[in-house]
Amino acid sequence: MAMRQTPLTCSGHTRPVVDLAFSGITPYGYFLISACKDGKPMLRQGDTGDWIGTFLGHKGAVWGATLNKDATKAATAAADFTAKVWDAVSGDELMTLAHKHIVKTVDFTQDSNYLLTGGQDKLLRIYDLNKPEAEPKEISGHTSGIKKALWCSEDKQILSADDKTVRLWDHATMTEVKSLNFNMSVSSMEYIPEGEILVITYGRSIAFHSAVSLDPIKSFEAPATINSASLHPEKEFVVAGGEDFKLYKYDYNSGEELESYKGHFGPIHCVRFSPDGELYASGSEDGTLRLWQTVVGKTYGLWKCVLPEDSGELAKPKINFPETAEEELEEIASENSDSIYSSTPEVKA
């Protein structure tokens, strides 16, 4: 029986959502952070989209956001020439790292002791978070603004992307190991530790490379310009989104398009699978995040599959909202009116 995809819509941002990231799986579930041009990154429960809090402090658009593995720290990159590190539990700002230009990307090492940043000044910076007063290590070599920078190979190497180049760096020697050149602008980059796979999007292409050697593995062509793509943790599926407002799902092994969905009202800027692979999140020019089921109709999070009596109809997953959810959010907002928590964004079908 055919099942209809019913995404959860996470409201609250007032400008385009340009980046998002999931934490690892913790004893409290997993979490989702979003970066937005409104300058107010938001933290949510990953499997439901329920709003937890808003990090207040940036004075410009936030271009990048990430969480460490256990979701105890967050980091953000912004147009106010700073990167900030936050306590993701209390929402307190832990440190502000001043830069000389717009910061676009941030990434923690696995032990959360170091932060990698990159931005418009073409430099990679490595900050020792245990010595915030110390000057960062700097790596130069990019010829245009850095869009994404990621630790890889157990933090022994660094991957970074500027306009049309992806570079691999050795952390110990701070030198370039290899580079990839493209004939059009690189729009996104994702690193998959299991299998050392690098996912790169440019134009309509979704390309997969070895993160160790940068050698090509395979590539797919999409029907529209793609801004972001993500590989399923089990490497079964690839999801991608871009300029035509649609999300595309592909079989990773064959490259066959399995599904496509239109839910956003603007271009899709970012898409990522959850750490358990049960859903993927998308962020758009329309100012919303949407959560989509990997396997439509499965009971998970707020989704509960309800089969209609008339088998000729499409089965539609039902969205269950806890009765106390709104009350709990209002209580949290009230108790923390002077901290990170602001208005109560909605999560709806």
Tab-separated table of C-alpha atoms in Angstrom:
chain	number	residue	atom	x	y	z
A	1	MET	CA	0.000	0.000	0.000
A	2	ALA	CA	1.289	3.469	-0.909
A	3	MET	CA	2.196	5.706	2.023
A	4	ARG	CA	2.231	9.481	1.956
A	5	GLN	CA	5.180	11.386	3.401
A	6	THR	CA	4.036	13.777	6.135
A	7	PRO	CA	6.920	16.020	7.236
A	8	LEU	CA	7.060	17.804	10.573
A	9	THR	CA	7.479	21.559	10.145
A	10	CYS	CA	9.622	23.361	12.711
A	11	SER	CA	8.835	27.080	12.799
A	12	GLY	CA	10.512	29.845	14.771
A	13	HIS	CA	13.180	31.264	12.501
A	14	THR	CA	12.413	34.506	10.663
A	15	ARG	CA	14.992	34.285	7.872
A	16	PRO	CA	16.468	31.528	5.671
A	17	VAL	CA	17.879	28.452	7.439
A	18	VAL	CA	21.357	27.892	5.977
A	19	ASP	CA	22.929	25.110	8.047
A	20	LEU	CA	21.938	22.350	10.443
A	21	ALA	CA	23.647	19.552	12.337
A	22	PHE	CA	22.712	16.617	14.538
A	23	SER	CA	24.506	15.500	17.679
A	24	GLY	CA	25.391	11.884	18.292
A	25	ILE	CA	22.952	9.657	20.181
A	26	THR	CA	23.052	10.492	23.908
A	27	PRO	CA	21.225	9.011	26.941
A	28	TYR	CA	18.627	11.742	26.327
A	29	GLY	CA	18.151	11.042	22.639
A	30	TYR	CA	19.774	13.146	19.933
A	31	PHE	CA	19.594	16.859	19.188
A	32	LEU	CA	19.437	19.222	16.209
A	33	ILE	CA	20.906	22.697	15.863
A	34	SER	CA	20.031	25.134	13.072
A	35	ALA	CA	21.868	28.192	11.763
A	36	CYS	CA	19.836	31.040	10.329
A	37	LYS	CA	20.318	34.469	8.809
A	38	ASP	CA	18.172	35.862	11.661
A	39	GLY	CA	21.245	35.482	13.902
A	40	LYS	CA	19.475	33.192	16.381
A	41	PRO	CA	20.576	29.554	16.205
A	42	MET	CA	18.065	27.138	17.717
A	43	LEU	CA	18.402	23.834	19.538
A	44	ARG	CA	15.720	21.149	19.136
A	45	GLN	CA	15.014	17.585	20.152
A	46	GLY	CA	16.199	15.673	17.100
A	47	ASP	CA	13.501	13.045	16.709
A	48	THR	CA	10.491	15.336	17.237
A	49	GLY	CA	11.696	18.823	16.320
A	50	ASP	CA	10.525	20.132	19.698
A	51	TRP	CA	12.164	23.470	20.425
A	52	ILE	CA	14.506	23.521	23.427
A	53	GLY	CA	16.116	26.942	23.248
A	54	THR	CA	17.580	29.779	21.217
A	55	PHE	CA	21.197	30.904	21.585
A	56	LEU	CA	21.204	34.699	21.830
A	57	GLY	CA	24.363	36.760	21.362
A	58	HIS	CA	25.318	37.050	17.696
A	59	LYS	CA	24.905	40.417	15.971
A	60	GLY	CA	24.713	39.145	12.408
A	61	ALA	CA	23.575	36.230	10.284
A	62	VAL	CA	24.685	32.823	11.551
A	63	TRP	CA	26.132	30.775	8.684
A	64	GLY	CA	27.265	27.622	10.444
A	65	ALA	CA	26.316	25.631	13.541
A	66	THR	CA	27.345	22.333	15.071
A	67	LEU	CA	27.031	20.218	18.212
A	68	ASN	CA	29.633	17.998	19.792
A	69	LYS	CA	28.942	14.260	19.943
A	70	ASP	CA	27.265	14.224	23.369
A	71	ALA	CA	25.356	17.493	22.784
A	72	THR	CA	26.941	19.281	25.748
A	73	LYS	CA	28.514	22.023	23.617
A	74	ALA	CA	27.430	23.978	20.563
A	75	ALA	CA	29.452	26.179	18.224
A	76	THR	CA	28.263	28.806	15.758
A	77	ALA	CA	29.870	30.811	12.937
A	78	ALA	CA	28.530	34.231	12.056
A	79	ALA	CA	28.702	37.344	9.908
A	80	ASP	CA	29.622	39.445	12.961
A	81	PHE	CA	33.237	38.222	12.501
A	82	THR	CA	32.977	35.781	15.425
A	83	ALA	CA	32.592	32.124	16.230
A	84	LYS	CA	30.957	31.354	19.561
A	85	VAL	CA	31.059	28.291	21.785
A	86	TRP	CA	28.027	27.606	23.967
A	87	ASP	CA	27.009	25.352	26.833
A	88	ALA	CA	24.259	23.421	25.041
A	89	VAL	CA	22.655	22.344	28.324
A	90	SER	CA	22.274	25.757	29.982
A	91	GLY	CA	22.492	27.892	26.854
A	92	ASP	CA	25.272	30.026	28.329
A	93	GLU	CA	27.880	31.527	26.029
A	94	LEU	CA	31.260	30.033	26.950
A	95	MET	CA	33.547	32.011	24.656
A	96	THR	CA	33.653	34.337	21.677
A	97	LEU	CA	36.425	33.776	19.147
A	98	ALA	CA	37.140	36.950	17.180
A	99	HIS	CA	37.968	36.697	13.473
A	100	LYS	CA	38.952	39.237	10.819
A	101	HIS	CA	36.081	38.474	8.468
A	102	ILE	CA	32.779	36.570	8.196
A	103	VAL	CA	32.970	33.057	9.692
A	104	LYS	CA	31.146	30.357	7.716
A	105	THR	CA	31.947	27.013	9.334
A	106	VAL	CA	32.775	25.407	12.704
A	107	ASP	CA	33.580	21.824	13.752
A	108	PHE	CA	34.584	20.175	17.051
A	109	THR	CA	37.181	17.433	17.412
A	110	GLN	CA	35.792	14.154	18.779
A	111	ASP	CA	37.006	15.011	22.301
A	112	SER	CA	35.540	18.559	22.037
A	113	ASN	CA	38.894	20.090	23.016
A	114	TYR	CA	39.544	21.863	19.711
A	115	LEU	CA	37.403	23.899	17.344
A	116	LEU	CA	38.088	24.286	13.636
A	117	THR	CA	36.812	27.427	11.897
A	118	GLY	CA	36.852	28.795	8.358
A	119	GLY	CA	35.435	31.789	6.548
A	120	GLN	CA	35.822	34.647	4.146
A	121	ASP	CA	39.423	35.449	5.091
A	122	LYS	CA	40.516	32.135	3.436
A	123	LEU	CA	42.230	30.846	6.605
A	124	LEU	CA	41.582	27.707	8.617
A	125	ARG	CA	41.942	28.269	12.366
A	126	ILE	CA	42.295	25.687	15.124
A	127	TYR	CA	41.390	26.877	18.627
A	128	ASP	CA	42.391	25.068	21.808
A	129	LEU	CA	39.179	25.422	23.832
A	130	ASN	CA	41.060	24.705	27.053
A	131	LYS	CA	43.240	27.761	26.352
A	132	PRO	CA	40.826	30.316	24.856
A	133	GLU	CA	43.278	33.163	25.437
A	134	ALA	CA	45.920	31.473	23.248
A	135	GLU	CA	46.290	32.426	19.600
A	136	PRO	CA	44.832	29.838	17.207
A	137	LYS	CA	46.917	27.803	14.802
A	138	GLU	CA	46.352	29.012	11.246
A	139	ILE	CA	46.484	27.139	7.944
A	140	SER	CA	46.667	29.144	4.725
A	141	GLY	CA	46.369	27.967	1.143
A	142	HIS	CA	42.788	28.552	0.070
A	143	THR	CA	42.359	31.111	-2.696
A	144	SER	CA	38.754	32.072	-1.941
A	145	GLY	CA	36.433	32.134	1.060
A	146	ILE	CA	36.084	28.831	2.921
A	147	LYS	CA	32.557	27.389	2.894
A	148	LYS	CA	33.044	24.230	4.957
A	149	ALA	CA	35.803	22.767	7.121
A	150	LEU	CA	35.622	19.381	8.844
A	151	TRP	CA	37.845	17.164	10.956
A	152	CYS	CA	38.371	13.696	9.500
A	153	SER	CA	40.359	10.495	10.006
A	154	GLU	CA	40.022	10.638	13.803
A	155	ASP	CA	41.002	14.328	13.805
A	156	LYS	CA	44.355	13.594	12.169
A	157	GLN	CA	43.320	15.365	8.974
A	158	ILE	CA	41.132	18.260	7.882
A	159	LEU	CA	38.843	18.600	4.865
A	160	SER	CA	37.952	22.067	3.617
A	161	ALA	CA	36.073	23.517	0.669
A	162	ASP	CA	36.207	26.941	-0.930
A	163	ASP	CA	34.466	28.053	-4.119
A	164	LYS	CA	35.709	25.387	-6.557
A	165	THR	CA	38.307	23.442	-4.553
A	166	VAL	CA	38.257	20.770	-1.843
A	167	ARG	CA	41.508	20.324	0.056
A	168	LEU	CA	42.807	17.648	2.425
A	169	TRP	CA	45.253	18.787	5.132
A	170	ASP	CA	47.481	16.956	7.598
A	171	HIS	CA	46.784	18.214	11.120
A	172	ALA	CA	50.232	17.453	12.534
A	173	THR	CA	52.259	19.195	9.819
A	174	MET	CA	49.563	21.765	8.881
A	175	THR	CA	50.291	21.091	5.208
A	176	GLU	CA	48.109	20.243	2.212
A	177	VAL	CA	48.032	16.573	1.263
A	178	LYS	CA	45.865	16.702	-1.844
A	179	SER	CA	43.192	18.793	-3.533
A	180	LEU	CA	40.219	18.394	-5.861
A	181	ASN	CA	39.263	21.028	-8.420
A	182	PHE	CA	35.762	21.463	-9.833
A	183	ASN	CA	34.517	23.417	-12.822
A	184	MET	CA	31.667	24.948	-10.829
A	185	SER	CA	31.012	26.130	-7.305
A	186	VAL	CA	31.001	23.532	-4.521
A	187	SER	CA	27.729	23.969	-2.635
A	188	SER	CA	28.168	21.508	0.263
A	189	MET	CA	30.367	18.853	1.805
A	190	GLU	CA	29.610	16.048	4.274
A	191	TYR	CA	32.076	13.643	5.900
A	192	ILE	CA	31.012	10.094	6.834
A	193	PRO	CA	33.514	8.566	9.315
A	194	GLU	CA	32.274	5.006	8.812
A	195	GLY	CA	33.923	4.118	5.533
A	196	GLU	CA	35.737	7.458	5.219
A	197	ILE	CA	33.363	8.830	2.573
A	198	LEU	CA	33.153	12.443	1.460
A	199	VAL	CA	29.891	13.712	-0.081
A	200	ILE	CA	30.293	16.796	-2.294
A	201	THR	CA	27.614	18.679	-4.219
A	202	TYR	CA	28.203	21.048	-7.136
A	203	GLY	CA	25.764	22.084	-9.849
A	204	ARG	CA	23.397	19.150	-10.320
A	205	SER	CA	26.003	16.617	-9.223
A	206	ILE	CA	26.187	14.594	-6.008
A	207	ALA	CA	29.697	13.123	-5.851
A	208	PHE	CA	31.217	10.598	-3.460
A	209	HIS	CA	34.952	10.500	-2.826
A	210	SER	CA	37.320	8.715	-0.492
A	211	ALA	CA	38.051	11.026	2.427
A	212	VAL	CA	41.524	9.480	2.711
A	213	SER	CA	42.736	9.761	-0.888
A	214	LEU	CA	40.042	12.042	-2.418
A	215	ASP	CA	39.705	9.439	-5.190
A	216	PRO	CA	36.220	9.346	-6.776
A	217	ILE	CA	33.825	6.554	-5.785
A	218	LYS	CA	30.674	7.414	-7.764
A	219	SER	CA	28.393	10.327	-8.622
A	220	PHE	CA	24.715	10.984	-9.388
A	221	GLU	CA	23.063	13.684	-11.460
A	222	ALA	CA	19.909	15.344	-10.084
A	223	PRO	CA	17.173	17.083	-12.102
A	224	ALA	CA	17.932	20.473	-10.523
A	225	THR	CA	20.803	22.413	-8.962
A	226	ILE	CA	21.622	20.758	-5.632
A	227	ASN	CA	22.667	22.765	-2.567
A	228	SER	CA	23.143	19.917	-0.096
A	229	ALA	CA	23.173	16.123	0.169
A	230	SER	CA	23.488	13.574	2.951
A	231	LEU	CA	24.352	9.865	3.023
A	232	HIS	CA	22.356	7.495	5.251
A	233	PRO	CA	24.396	6.074	8.188
A	234	GLU	CA	23.925	2.554	6.795
A	235	LYS	CA	24.813	3.830	3.299
A	236	GLU	CA	21.467	2.689	1.896
A	237	PHE	CA	20.107	6.052	0.757
A	238	VAL	CA	21.171	9.515	-0.262
A	239	VAL	CA	18.934	12.549	0.180
A	240	ALA	CA	19.490	15.861	-1.573
A	241	GLY	CA	17.758	19.216	-1.932
A	242	GLY	CA	18.266	22.379	-3.908
A	243	GLU	CA	16.842	25.122	-6.052
A	244	ASP	CA	13.581	23.458	-7.143
A	245	PHE	CA	12.222	23.264	-3.533
A	246	LYS	CA	12.223	19.435	-3.714
A	247	LEU	CA	13.892	16.736	-1.663
A	248	TYR	CA	15.217	13.771	-3.626
A	249	LYS	CA	15.936	10.314	-2.213
A	250	TYR	CA	18.258	7.961	-4.101
A	251	ASP	CA	19.404	4.382	-3.699
A	252	TYR	CA	23.100	4.803	-2.861
A	253	ASN	CA	24.171	1.593	-4.577
A	254	SER	CA	22.288	1.954	-7.862
A	255	GLY	CA	21.769	5.716	-8.046
A	256	GLU	CA	18.077	5.179	-8.791
A	257	GLU	CA	15.729	7.980	-7.711
A	258	LEU	CA	13.356	6.399	-5.196
A	259	GLU	CA	11.209	9.349	-4.130
A	260	SER	CA	10.912	13.105	-4.391
A	261	TYR	CA	8.897	15.400	-2.165
A	262	LYS	CA	7.970	19.044	-2.290
A	263	GLY	CA	7.222	20.607	1.071
A	264	HIS	CA	9.287	23.760	1.324
A	265	PHE	CA	8.285	27.092	-0.198
A	266	GLY	CA	11.804	28.106	-1.158
A	267	PRO	CA	15.155	26.609	-2.175
A	268	ILE	CA	16.586	24.006	0.197
A	269	HIS	CA	19.943	25.044	1.654
A	270	CYS	CA	20.837	22.097	3.892
A	271	VAL	CA	19.833	18.488	4.490
A	272	ARG	CA	21.178	15.905	6.967
A	273	PHE	CA	20.287	12.412	8.150
A	274	SER	CA	19.745	11.836	11.857
A	275	PRO	CA	22.401	9.690	13.597
A	276	ASP	CA	20.028	6.699	13.749
A	277	GLY	CA	19.030	7.139	10.094
A	278	GLU	CA	15.292	7.165	10.892
A	279	LEU	CA	14.718	10.687	9.561
A	280	TYR	CA	16.372	13.510	7.705
A	281	ALA	CA	16.083	17.236	8.313
A	282	SER	CA	16.009	20.012	5.738
A	283	GLY	CA	16.440	23.762	6.091
A	284	SER	CA	15.149	26.256	3.550
A	285	GLU	CA	14.983	29.798	2.270
A	286	ASP	CA	11.391	29.765	3.598
A	287	GLY	CA	12.695	29.971	7.188
A	288	THR	CA	11.579	26.510	8.301
A	289	LEU	CA	13.138	23.174	9.096
A	290	ARG	CA	11.261	20.041	8.109
A	291	LEU	CA	11.746	16.513	9.373
A	292	TRP	CA	11.076	13.660	6.945
A	293	GLN	CA	10.782	9.938	7.578
A	294	THR	CA	13.370	7.724	5.907
A	295	VAL	CA	10.861	4.858	5.804
A	296	VAL	CA	7.420	6.394	5.340
A	297	GLY	CA	4.705	4.988	7.583
A	298	LYS	CA	6.970	3.710	10.340
A	299	THR	CA	5.927	4.597	13.891
A	300	TYR	CA	8.725	6.837	15.164
A	301	GLY	CA	8.938	10.090	17.145
A	302	LEU	CA	5.695	11.991	16.553
A	303	TRP	CA	4.714	9.780	13.623
A	304	LYS	CA	2.246	6.978	14.133
A	305	CYS	CA	1.020	4.945	11.176
A	306	VAL	CA	-2.772	4.650	11.015
A	307	LEU	CA	-4.177	2.504	8.203
A	308	PRO	CA	-7.538	3.647	6.764
A	309	GLU	CA	-10.489	1.265	6.732
A	310	ASP	CA	-10.843	1.709	2.961
A	311	SER	CA	-7.704	0.057	1.621
A	312	GLY	CA	-8.083	2.019	-1.623
A	313	GLU	CA	-6.969	5.217	0.107
A	314	LEU	CA	-3.443	6.303	0.746
A	315	ALA	CA	-2.299	5.451	4.239
A	316	LYS	CA	-1.327	8.625	6.062
A	317	PRO	CA	0.988	8.688	9.041
A	318	LYS	CA	-0.666	10.427	11.970
A	319	ILE	CA	1.221	13.058	13.928
A	320	ASN	CA	0.935	12.604	17.679
A	321	PHE	CA	1.611	15.570	19.930
A	322	PRO	CA	2.065	14.941	23.650
A	323	GLU	CA	-0.768	16.641	25.555
A	324	THR	CA	1.668	18.371	27.864
A	325	ALA	CA	4.131	19.535	25.213
A	326	GLU	CA	2.785	23.069	24.854
A	327	GLU	CA	2.436	23.472	28.628
A	328	GLU	CA	5.985	22.248	29.185
A	329	LEU	CA	7.420	24.617	26.587
A	330	GLU	CA	5.493	27.563	28.066
A	331	GLU	CA	6.756	26.656	31.533
A	332	ILE	CA	10.353	26.415	30.288
A	333	ALA	CA	10.084	29.761	28.497
A	334	SER	CA	8.623	31.368	31.614
A	335	GLU	CA	11.309	29.994	33.910
A	336	ASN	CA	14.117	31.047	31.577
A	337	SER	CA	12.861	34.385	30.299
A	338	ASP	CA	16.238	35.980	31.072
A	339	SER	CA	18.360	33.196	29.572
A	340	ILE	CA	18.594	31.741	26.080
A	341	TYR	CA	14.952	30.878	25.801
A	342	SER	CA	12.761	33.160	23.758
A	343	SER	CA	9.416	32.649	22.020
A	344	THR	CA	7.985	29.141	21.588
A	345	PRO	CA	8.321	27.992	17.972
A	346	GLU	CA	5.813	25.457	16.712
A	347	VAL	CA	6.258	21.947	15.455
A	348	LYS	CA	3.417	20.936	13.199
A	349	ALA	CA	2.495	18.573	10.449
